[in-house]
Short mmCIF file of C-alpha atoms and ligand atoms in Angstrom, two decimals:
data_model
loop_
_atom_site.label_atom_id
_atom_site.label_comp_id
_atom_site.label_asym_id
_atom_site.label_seq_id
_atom_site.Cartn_x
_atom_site.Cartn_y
_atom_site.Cartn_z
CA UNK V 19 106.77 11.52 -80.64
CA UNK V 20 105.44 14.51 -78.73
CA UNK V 21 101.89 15.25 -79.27
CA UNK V 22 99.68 18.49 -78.48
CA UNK V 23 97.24 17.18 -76.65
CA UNK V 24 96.24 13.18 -74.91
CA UNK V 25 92.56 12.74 -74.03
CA UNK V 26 92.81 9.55 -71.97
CA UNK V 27 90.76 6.88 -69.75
CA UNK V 28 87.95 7.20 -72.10
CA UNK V 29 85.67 5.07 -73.41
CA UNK V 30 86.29 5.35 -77.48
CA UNK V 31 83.61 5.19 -79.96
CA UNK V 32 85.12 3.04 -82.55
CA UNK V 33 83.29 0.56 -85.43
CA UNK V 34 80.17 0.79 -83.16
CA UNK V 35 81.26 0.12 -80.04
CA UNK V 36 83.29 1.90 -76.70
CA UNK V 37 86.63 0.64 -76.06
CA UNK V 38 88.86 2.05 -73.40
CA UNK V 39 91.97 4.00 -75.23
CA UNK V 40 93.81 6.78 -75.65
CA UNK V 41 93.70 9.35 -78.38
CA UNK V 42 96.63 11.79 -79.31
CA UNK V 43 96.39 14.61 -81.15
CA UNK V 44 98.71 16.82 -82.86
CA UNK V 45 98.19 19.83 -84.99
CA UNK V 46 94.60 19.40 -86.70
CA UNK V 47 94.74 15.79 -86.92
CA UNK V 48 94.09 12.72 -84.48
CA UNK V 49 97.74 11.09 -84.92
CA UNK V 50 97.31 7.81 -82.07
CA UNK V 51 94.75 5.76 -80.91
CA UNK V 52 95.79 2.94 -78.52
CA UNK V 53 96.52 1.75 -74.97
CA UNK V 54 99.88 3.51 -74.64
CA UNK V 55 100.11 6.88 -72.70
CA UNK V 56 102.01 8.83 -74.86
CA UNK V 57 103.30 11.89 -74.29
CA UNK V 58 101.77 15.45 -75.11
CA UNK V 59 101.89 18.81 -74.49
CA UNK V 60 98.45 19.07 -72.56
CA UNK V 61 96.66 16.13 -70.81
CA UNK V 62 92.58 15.72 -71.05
CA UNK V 63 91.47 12.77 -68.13
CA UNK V 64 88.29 11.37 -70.01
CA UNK V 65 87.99 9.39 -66.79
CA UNK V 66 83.90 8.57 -66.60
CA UNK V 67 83.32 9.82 -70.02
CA UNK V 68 82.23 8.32 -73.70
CA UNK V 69 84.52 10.09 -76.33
CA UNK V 70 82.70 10.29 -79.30
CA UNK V 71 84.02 11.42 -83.33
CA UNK V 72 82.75 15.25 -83.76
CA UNK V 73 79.31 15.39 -84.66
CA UNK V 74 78.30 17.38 -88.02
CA UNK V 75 74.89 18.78 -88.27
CA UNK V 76 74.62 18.47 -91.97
CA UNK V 77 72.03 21.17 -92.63
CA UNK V 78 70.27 24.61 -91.24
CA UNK V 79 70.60 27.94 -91.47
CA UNK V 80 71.99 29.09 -88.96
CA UNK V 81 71.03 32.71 -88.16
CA UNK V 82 67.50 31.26 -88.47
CA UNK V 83 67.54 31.42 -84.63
CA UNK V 84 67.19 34.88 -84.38
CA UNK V 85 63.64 33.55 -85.40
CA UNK V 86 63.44 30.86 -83.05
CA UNK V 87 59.63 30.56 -81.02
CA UNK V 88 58.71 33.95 -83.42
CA UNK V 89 55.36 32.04 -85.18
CA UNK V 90 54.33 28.40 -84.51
CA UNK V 91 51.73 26.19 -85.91
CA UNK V 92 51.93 27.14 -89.58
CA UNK V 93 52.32 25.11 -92.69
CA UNK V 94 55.83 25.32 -94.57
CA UNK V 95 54.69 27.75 -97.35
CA UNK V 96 52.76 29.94 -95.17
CA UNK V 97 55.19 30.03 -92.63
CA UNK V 98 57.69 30.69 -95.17
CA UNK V 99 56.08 33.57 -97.26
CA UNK V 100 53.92 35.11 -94.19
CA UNK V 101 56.73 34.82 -91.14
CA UNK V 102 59.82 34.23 -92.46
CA UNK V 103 60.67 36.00 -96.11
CA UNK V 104 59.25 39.20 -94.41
CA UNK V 105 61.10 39.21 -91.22
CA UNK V 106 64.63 38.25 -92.63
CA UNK V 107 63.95 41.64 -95.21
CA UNK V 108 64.22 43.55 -92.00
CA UNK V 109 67.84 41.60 -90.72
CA UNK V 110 70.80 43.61 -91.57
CA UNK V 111 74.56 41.78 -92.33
CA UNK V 112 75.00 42.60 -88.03
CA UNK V 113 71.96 41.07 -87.39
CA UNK V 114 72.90 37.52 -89.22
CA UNK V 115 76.48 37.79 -87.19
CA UNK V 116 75.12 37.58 -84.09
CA UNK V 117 72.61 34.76 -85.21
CA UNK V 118 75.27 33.01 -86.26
CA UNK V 119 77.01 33.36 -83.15
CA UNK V 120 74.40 32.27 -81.01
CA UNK V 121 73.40 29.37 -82.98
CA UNK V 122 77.22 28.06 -82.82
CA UNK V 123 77.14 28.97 -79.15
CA UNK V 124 74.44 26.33 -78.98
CA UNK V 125 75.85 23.75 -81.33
CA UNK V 126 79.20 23.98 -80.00
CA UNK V 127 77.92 23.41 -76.52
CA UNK V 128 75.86 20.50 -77.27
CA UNK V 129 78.62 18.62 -79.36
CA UNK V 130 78.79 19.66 -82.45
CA UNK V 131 81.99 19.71 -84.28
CA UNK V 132 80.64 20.74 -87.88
CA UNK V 133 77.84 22.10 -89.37
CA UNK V 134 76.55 22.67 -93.05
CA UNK V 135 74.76 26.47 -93.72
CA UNK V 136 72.85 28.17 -96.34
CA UNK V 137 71.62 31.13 -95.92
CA UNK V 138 72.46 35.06 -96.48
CA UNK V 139 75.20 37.55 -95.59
CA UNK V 140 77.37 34.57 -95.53
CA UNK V 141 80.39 36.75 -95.01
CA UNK V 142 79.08 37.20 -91.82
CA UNK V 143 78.39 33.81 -90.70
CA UNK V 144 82.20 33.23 -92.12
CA UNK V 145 83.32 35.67 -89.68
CA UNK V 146 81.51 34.04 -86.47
CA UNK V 147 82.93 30.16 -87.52
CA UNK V 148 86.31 31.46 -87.71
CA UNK V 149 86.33 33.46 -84.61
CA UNK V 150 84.42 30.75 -82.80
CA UNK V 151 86.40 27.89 -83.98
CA UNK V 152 83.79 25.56 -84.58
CA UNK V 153 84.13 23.55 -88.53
CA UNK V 154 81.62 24.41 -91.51
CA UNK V 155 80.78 24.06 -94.26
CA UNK V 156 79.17 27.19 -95.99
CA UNK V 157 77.24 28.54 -98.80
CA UNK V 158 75.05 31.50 -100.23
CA UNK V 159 71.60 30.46 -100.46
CA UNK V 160 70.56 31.26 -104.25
CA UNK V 161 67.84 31.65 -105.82
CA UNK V 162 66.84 33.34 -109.54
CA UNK V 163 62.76 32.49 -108.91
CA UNK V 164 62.62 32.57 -112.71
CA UNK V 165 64.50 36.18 -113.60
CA UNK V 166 67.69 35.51 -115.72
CA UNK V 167 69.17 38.81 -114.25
CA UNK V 168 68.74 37.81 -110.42
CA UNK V 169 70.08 34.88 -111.46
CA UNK V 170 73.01 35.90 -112.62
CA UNK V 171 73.64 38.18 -109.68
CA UNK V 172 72.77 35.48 -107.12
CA UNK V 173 75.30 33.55 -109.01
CA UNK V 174 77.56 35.99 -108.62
CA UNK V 175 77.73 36.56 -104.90
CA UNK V 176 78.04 32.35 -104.40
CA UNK V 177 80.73 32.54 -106.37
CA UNK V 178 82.28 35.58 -104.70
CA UNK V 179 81.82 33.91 -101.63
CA UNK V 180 83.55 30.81 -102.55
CA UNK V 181 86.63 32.65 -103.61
CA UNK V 182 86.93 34.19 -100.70
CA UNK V 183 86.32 31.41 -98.07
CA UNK V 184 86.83 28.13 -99.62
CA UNK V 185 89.53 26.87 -97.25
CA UNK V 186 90.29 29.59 -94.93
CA UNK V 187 91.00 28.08 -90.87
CA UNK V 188 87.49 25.46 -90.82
CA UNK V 189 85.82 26.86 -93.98
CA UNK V 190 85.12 24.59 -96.44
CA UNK V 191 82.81 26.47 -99.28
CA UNK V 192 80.22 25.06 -101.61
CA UNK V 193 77.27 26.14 -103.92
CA UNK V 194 73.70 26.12 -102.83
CA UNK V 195 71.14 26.36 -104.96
CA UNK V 196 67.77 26.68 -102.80
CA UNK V 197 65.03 24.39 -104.66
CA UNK V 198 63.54 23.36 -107.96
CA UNK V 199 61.13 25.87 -106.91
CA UNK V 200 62.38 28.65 -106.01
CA UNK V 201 65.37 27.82 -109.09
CA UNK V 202 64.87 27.15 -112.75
CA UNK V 203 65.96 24.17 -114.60
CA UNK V 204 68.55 26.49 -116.21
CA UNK V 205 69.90 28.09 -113.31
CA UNK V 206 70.27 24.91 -111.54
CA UNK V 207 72.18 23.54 -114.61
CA UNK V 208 74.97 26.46 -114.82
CA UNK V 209 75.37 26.32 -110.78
CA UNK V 210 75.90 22.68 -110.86
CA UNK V 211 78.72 23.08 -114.09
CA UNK V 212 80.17 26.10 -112.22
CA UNK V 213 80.44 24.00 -108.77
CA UNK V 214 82.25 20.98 -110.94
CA UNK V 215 84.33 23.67 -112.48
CA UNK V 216 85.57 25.05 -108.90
CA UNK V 217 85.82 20.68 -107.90
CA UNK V 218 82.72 21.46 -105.27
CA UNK V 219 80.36 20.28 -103.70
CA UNK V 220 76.13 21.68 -104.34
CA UNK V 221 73.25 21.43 -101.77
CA UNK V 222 69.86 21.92 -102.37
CA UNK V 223 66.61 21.42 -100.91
CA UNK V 224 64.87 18.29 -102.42
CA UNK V 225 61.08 17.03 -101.97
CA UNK V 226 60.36 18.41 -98.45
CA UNK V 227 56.74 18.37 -98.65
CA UNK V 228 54.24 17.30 -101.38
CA UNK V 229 53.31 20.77 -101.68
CA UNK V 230 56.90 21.24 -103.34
CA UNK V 231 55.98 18.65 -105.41
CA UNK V 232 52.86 19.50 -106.80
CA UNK V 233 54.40 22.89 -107.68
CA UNK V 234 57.09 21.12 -109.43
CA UNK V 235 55.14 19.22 -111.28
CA UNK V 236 52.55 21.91 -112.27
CA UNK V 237 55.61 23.41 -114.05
CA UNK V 238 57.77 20.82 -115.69
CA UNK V 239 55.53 17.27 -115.10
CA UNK V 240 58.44 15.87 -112.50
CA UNK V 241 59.37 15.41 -109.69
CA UNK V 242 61.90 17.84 -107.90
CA UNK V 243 64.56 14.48 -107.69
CA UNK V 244 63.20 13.44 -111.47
CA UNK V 245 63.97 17.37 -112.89
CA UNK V 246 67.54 17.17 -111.23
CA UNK V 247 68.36 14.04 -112.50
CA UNK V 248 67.06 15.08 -116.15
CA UNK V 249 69.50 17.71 -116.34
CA UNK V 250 72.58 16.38 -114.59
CA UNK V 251 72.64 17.60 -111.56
CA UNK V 252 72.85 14.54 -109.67
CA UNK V 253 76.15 13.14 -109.10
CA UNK V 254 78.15 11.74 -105.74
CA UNK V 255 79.25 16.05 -105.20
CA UNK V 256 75.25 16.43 -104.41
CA UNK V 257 73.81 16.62 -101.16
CA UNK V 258 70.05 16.92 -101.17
CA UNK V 259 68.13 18.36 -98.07
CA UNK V 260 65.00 16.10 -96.82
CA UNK V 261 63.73 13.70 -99.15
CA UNK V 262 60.93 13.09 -97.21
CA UNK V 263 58.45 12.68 -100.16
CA UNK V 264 60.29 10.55 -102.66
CA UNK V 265 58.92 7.03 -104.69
CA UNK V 266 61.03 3.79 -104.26
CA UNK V 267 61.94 5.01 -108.08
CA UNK V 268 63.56 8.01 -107.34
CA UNK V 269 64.97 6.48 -103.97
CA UNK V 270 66.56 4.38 -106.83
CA UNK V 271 68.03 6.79 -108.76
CA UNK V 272 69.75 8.75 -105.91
CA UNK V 273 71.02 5.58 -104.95
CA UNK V 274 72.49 5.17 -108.57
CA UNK V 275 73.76 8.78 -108.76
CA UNK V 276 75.41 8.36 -105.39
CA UNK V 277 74.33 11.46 -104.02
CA UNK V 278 74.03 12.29 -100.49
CA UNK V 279 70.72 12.55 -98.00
CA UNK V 280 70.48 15.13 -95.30
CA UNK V 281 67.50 13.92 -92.79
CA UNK V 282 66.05 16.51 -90.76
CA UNK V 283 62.83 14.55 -88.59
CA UNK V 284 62.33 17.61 -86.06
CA UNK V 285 62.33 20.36 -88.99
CA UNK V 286 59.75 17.28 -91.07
CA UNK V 287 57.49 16.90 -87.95
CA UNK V 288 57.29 20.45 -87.03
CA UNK V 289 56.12 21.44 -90.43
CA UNK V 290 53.88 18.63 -91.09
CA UNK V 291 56.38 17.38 -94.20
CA UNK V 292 56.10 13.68 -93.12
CA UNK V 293 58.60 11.30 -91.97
CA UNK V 294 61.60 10.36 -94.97
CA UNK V 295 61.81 6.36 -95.28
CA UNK V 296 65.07 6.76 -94.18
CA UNK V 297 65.32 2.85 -93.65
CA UNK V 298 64.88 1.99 -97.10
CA UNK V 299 67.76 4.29 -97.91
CA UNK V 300 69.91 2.81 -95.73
CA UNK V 301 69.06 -0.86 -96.99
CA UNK V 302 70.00 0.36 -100.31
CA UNK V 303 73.27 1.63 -99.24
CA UNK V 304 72.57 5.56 -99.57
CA UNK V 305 74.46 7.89 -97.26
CA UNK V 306 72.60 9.66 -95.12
CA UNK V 307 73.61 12.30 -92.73
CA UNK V 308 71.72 14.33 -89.63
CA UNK V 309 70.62 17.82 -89.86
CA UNK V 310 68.40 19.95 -87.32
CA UNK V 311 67.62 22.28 -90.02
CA UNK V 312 67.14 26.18 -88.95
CA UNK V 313 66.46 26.82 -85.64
CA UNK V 314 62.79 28.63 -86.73
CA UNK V 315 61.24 25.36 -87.52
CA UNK V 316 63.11 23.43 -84.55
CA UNK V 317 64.00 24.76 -82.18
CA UNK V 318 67.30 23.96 -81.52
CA UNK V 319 70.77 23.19 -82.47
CA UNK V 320 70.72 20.34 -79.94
CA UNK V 321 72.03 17.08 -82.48
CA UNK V 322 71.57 14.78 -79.64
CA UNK V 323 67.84 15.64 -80.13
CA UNK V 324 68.12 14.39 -83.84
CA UNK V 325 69.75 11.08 -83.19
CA UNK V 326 67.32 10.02 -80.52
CA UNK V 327 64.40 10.67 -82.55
CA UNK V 328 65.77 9.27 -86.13
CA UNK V 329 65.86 5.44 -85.05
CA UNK V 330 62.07 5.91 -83.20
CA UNK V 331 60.45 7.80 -86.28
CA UNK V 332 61.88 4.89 -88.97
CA UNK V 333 60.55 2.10 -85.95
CA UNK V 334 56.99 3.84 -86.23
CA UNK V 335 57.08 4.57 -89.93
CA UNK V 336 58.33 0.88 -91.22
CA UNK V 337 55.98 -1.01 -88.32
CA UNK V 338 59.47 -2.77 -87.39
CA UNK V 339 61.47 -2.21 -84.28
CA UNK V 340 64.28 -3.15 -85.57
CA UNK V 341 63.71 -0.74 -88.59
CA UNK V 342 67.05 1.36 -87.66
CA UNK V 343 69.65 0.41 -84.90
CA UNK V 344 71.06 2.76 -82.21
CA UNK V 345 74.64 2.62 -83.90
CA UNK V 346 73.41 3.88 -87.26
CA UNK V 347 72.26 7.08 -85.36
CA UNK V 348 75.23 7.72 -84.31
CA UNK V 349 76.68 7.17 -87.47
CA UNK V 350 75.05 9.20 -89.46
CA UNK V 351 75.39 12.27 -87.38
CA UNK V 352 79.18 11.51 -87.47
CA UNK V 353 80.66 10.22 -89.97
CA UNK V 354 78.38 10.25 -92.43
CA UNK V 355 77.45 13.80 -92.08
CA UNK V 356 81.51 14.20 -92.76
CA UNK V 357 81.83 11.74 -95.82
CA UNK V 358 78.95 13.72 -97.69
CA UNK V 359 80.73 16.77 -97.30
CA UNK V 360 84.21 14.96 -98.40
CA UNK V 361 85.84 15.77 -94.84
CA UNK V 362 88.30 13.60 -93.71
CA UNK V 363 86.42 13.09 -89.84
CA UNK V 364 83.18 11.85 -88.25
CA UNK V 365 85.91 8.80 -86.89
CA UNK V 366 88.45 8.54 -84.06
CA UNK V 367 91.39 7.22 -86.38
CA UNK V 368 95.38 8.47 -86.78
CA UNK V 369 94.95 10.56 -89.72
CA UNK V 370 91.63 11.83 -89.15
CA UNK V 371 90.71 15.60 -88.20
CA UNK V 372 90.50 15.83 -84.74
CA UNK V 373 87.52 16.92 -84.50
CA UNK V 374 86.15 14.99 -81.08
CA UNK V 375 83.11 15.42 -77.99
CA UNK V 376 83.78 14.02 -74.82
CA UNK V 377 80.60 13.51 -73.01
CA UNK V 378 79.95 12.99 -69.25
CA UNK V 379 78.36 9.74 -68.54
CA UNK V 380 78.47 9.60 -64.82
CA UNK V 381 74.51 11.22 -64.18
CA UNK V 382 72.06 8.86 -63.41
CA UNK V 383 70.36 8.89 -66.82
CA UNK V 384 73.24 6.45 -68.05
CA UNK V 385 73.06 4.10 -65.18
CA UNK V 386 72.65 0.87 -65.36
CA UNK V 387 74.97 1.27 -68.44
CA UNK V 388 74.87 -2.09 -70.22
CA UNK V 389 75.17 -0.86 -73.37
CA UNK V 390 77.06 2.63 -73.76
CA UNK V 391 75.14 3.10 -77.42
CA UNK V 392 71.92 2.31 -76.58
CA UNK V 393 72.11 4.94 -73.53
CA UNK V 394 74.03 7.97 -75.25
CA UNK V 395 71.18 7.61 -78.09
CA UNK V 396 67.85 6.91 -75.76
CA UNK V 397 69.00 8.81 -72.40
CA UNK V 398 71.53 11.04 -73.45
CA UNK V 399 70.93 15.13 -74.10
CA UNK V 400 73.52 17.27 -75.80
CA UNK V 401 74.08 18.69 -72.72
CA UNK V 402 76.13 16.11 -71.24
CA UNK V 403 78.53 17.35 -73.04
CA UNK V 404 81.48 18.61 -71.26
CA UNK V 405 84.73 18.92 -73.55
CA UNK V 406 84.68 19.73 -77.47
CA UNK V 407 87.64 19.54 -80.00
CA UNK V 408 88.16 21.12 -83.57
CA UNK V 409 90.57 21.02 -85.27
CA UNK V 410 92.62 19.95 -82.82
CA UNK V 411 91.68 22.65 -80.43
CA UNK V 412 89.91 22.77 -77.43
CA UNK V 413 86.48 25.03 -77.84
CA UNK V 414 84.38 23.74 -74.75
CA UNK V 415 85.99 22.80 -71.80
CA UNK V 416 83.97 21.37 -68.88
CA UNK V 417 80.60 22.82 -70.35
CA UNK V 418 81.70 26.09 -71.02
CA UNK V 419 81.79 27.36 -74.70
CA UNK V 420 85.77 29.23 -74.49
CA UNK V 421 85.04 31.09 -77.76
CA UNK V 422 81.82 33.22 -76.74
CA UNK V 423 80.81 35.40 -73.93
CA UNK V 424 77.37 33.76 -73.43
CA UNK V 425 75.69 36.85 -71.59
CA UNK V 426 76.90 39.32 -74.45
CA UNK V 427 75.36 37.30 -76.97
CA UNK V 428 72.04 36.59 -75.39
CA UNK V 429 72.12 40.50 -74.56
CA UNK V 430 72.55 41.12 -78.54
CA UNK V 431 69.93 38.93 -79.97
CA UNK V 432 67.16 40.44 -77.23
CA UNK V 433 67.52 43.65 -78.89
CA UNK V 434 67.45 42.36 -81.89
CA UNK V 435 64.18 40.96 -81.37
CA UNK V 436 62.74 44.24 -79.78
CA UNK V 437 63.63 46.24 -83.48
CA UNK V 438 61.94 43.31 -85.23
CA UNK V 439 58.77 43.73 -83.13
CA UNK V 440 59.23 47.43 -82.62
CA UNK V 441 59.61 48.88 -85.95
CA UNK V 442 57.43 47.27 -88.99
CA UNK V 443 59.72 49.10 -91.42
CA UNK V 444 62.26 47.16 -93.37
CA UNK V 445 66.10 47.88 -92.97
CA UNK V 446 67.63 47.68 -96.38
CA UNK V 447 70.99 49.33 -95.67
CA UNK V 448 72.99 46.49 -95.91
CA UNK V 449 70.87 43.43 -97.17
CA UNK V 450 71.37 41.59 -100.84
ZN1 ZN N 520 66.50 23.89 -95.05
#
């Protein structure tokens, strides 16, 4: 058999450790893994280089870098309701394009395959994955904040944007319902029938901070995981965004619902959330994927930076060095991050997407190299990088992102941020 492309000589992240192999890859999908050299169209020499399964950052908003370094130092609801809410009034539908494209400049460059996005003007971040040709998966950030009519309209522009996406090139659509506070019981209930109806998958913010909580409660004498549970809304389709603040109880009851945990410890530190006892939902068998969350509360879109601090924040939160081993890391920035989005990748088996990073490991930093793991997760930086697959295309080759003129971008976004600072008046031509 003839296949598109053979990465070979590399070392092969597989079951949690490197073995020397050979992948082929044909079409979309990674179709041999083994010591033969088998023929292919194009020939990658992974020579001096880890090969790693693509890397899914399983939730930000992406555009949210247009913000990036714009206020510092503030509490989540403050920063949220003084810097944030009234800056994004003033991005237009061109303004979130070019976000998008410089966050996936970013992500693609530092490894990542995938990523998972809710935000606004989502037809515009649509447009950027597909011409980029980097994997997502997408939805409209909704929210009714307790008006029936909004939230029938917010409603109806996630599910316009479903219809339209859902499975177009690397789109995979879903529904995403901000919070319990910023969403009422009732909204939350129809959004979650609505995403069974279309067979997809909801994410929603869950317990970030305990002032989210104590708002939560105020109103309907639960929790945020307790008032999605009481109506339903939990099930093995639901992916839930931090979890930092959550009793062994409700750690319980995700665990029995099966749904999904996105961690996101840079976002959690920078805004003073807390750390999420991410170890005791591992020991109870929850899956729990990686996410940087958006770039404002960051900075970056740099996974690498993730997966070295996960492991150290769950050794200083449990007292227990063992808390959370190198390999898991990696895990759950791979294939986790895939399996809670029901993608068939995150490994380097025949069948599997091929979606793959192939990362440099000659520089000093990875030297002595007596175990391959322990360095790419403690001494590595996303910037080792130096090839990136999707979809069984080649996106970054030898460090350089082949999908997006770098200067242009960078050019864009600069004068973007000179109309935010310049003019205090909002543009509302082409916002929701
Ligand atoms: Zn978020």
């Amino acid at each position: 058999m003839m296949h598109d492309i053979l990465i070979k000589n590399g070392l092969i992240y597989l079951d949690h450790e490197f073995i020397r192999m050979n992948i082929g890859i044909s079409g979309n999908r990674i179709t041999y893994t083994g010591r033969q050299e088998v023929h292919a169209g194009q020939t990658i020499d992974a020579s001096g280089c880890a090969v790693l399964p693509g890397v899914m950052n399983a939730h930000t908003h992406l555009s949210m870098c247009l913000l990036r370094g714009v206020a510092e130092d503030q509490p989540l609801e403050r920063w949220l309701s003084e810097t944030v809410w009234p800056i994004e009034k003033k991005l237009s539908a061109r303004d979130i394009y070019y976000g998008s494209l410089l966050g996936i400049y970013e992500m693609l460059r530092t490894g990542t395959t995938c990523f998972s996005d809710l935000y606004i003007e989502m037809d515009m971040t649509a447009r950027a994955v597909l011409e980029t040709g980097i994997r997502a998966c997408l939805c409209y950030g909704m929210a009714d904040r307790g008006d029936e009519s909004r939230g029938r309209e917010e409603l109806r522009i996630g599910r316009e944007f479903v219809k339209k996406w859902h499975q177009k090139g690397t789109i995979t659509a879903l529904y995403g319902p901000h919070s319990t506070y910023t969403c009422t019981p009732e909204f939350l209930k129809e959004v979650k029938e609505v995403a069974d109806n279309d067979g997809l998958k909801v994410q929603i913010h869950a317990s970030e901070n305990s002032w989210e909580i104590d708002e939560v409660r105020k109103k309907y004498g639960m929790t945020p995981v307790e008032l999605l549970n009481s109506i339903g809304f939990l099930d093995e389709n639901t992916i839930l965004a931090h979890c930092v603040r959550v009793s062994d109880s409700e750690i319980e009851i995700i665990k029995r619902r099966k749904a999904h945990i996105v961690h996101n410890p840079i976002s959690n530190l920078k805004l003073s959330a807390g750390i999420a006892p991410v170890f005791k939902f591992v020991l109870k068998g929850i899956n729990v994927a990686l996410g940087t969350d958006g770039a404002a509360s960051n900075n970056s879109y740099n996974m690498f930076e993730e997966i070295k601090i996960t492991p150290l924040l769950q050794k200083c939160l449990s007292g227990n060095a063992s808390a959370l081993k190198a390999y898991e890391s990696i895990d759950m920035a791979t294939k986790n991050g895939y399996r809670a989005y029901g993608l068939e990748g995150g490994e380097i088996k025949e069948g599997k997407l091929a979606d793959i990073v192939i990362i440099d490991v000659s520089s000093p930093s990875y030297h002595p190299s007596y175990n391959l793991i322990n360095n790419i997760v403690y001494s590595g930086n996303g910037y080792d990088v130096r090839d990136v697959i999707v979809d069984g295309k080649i996106v970054v080759e030898k460090g350089k992102v082949l999908t997006i003129d770098r200067e242009k971008i960078i050019d864009k976004v600069e004068r973007i941020k000179r109309r935010i600072m310049d003019n205090g008046q909002e543009n509302t031509s082409d916002k929701r």
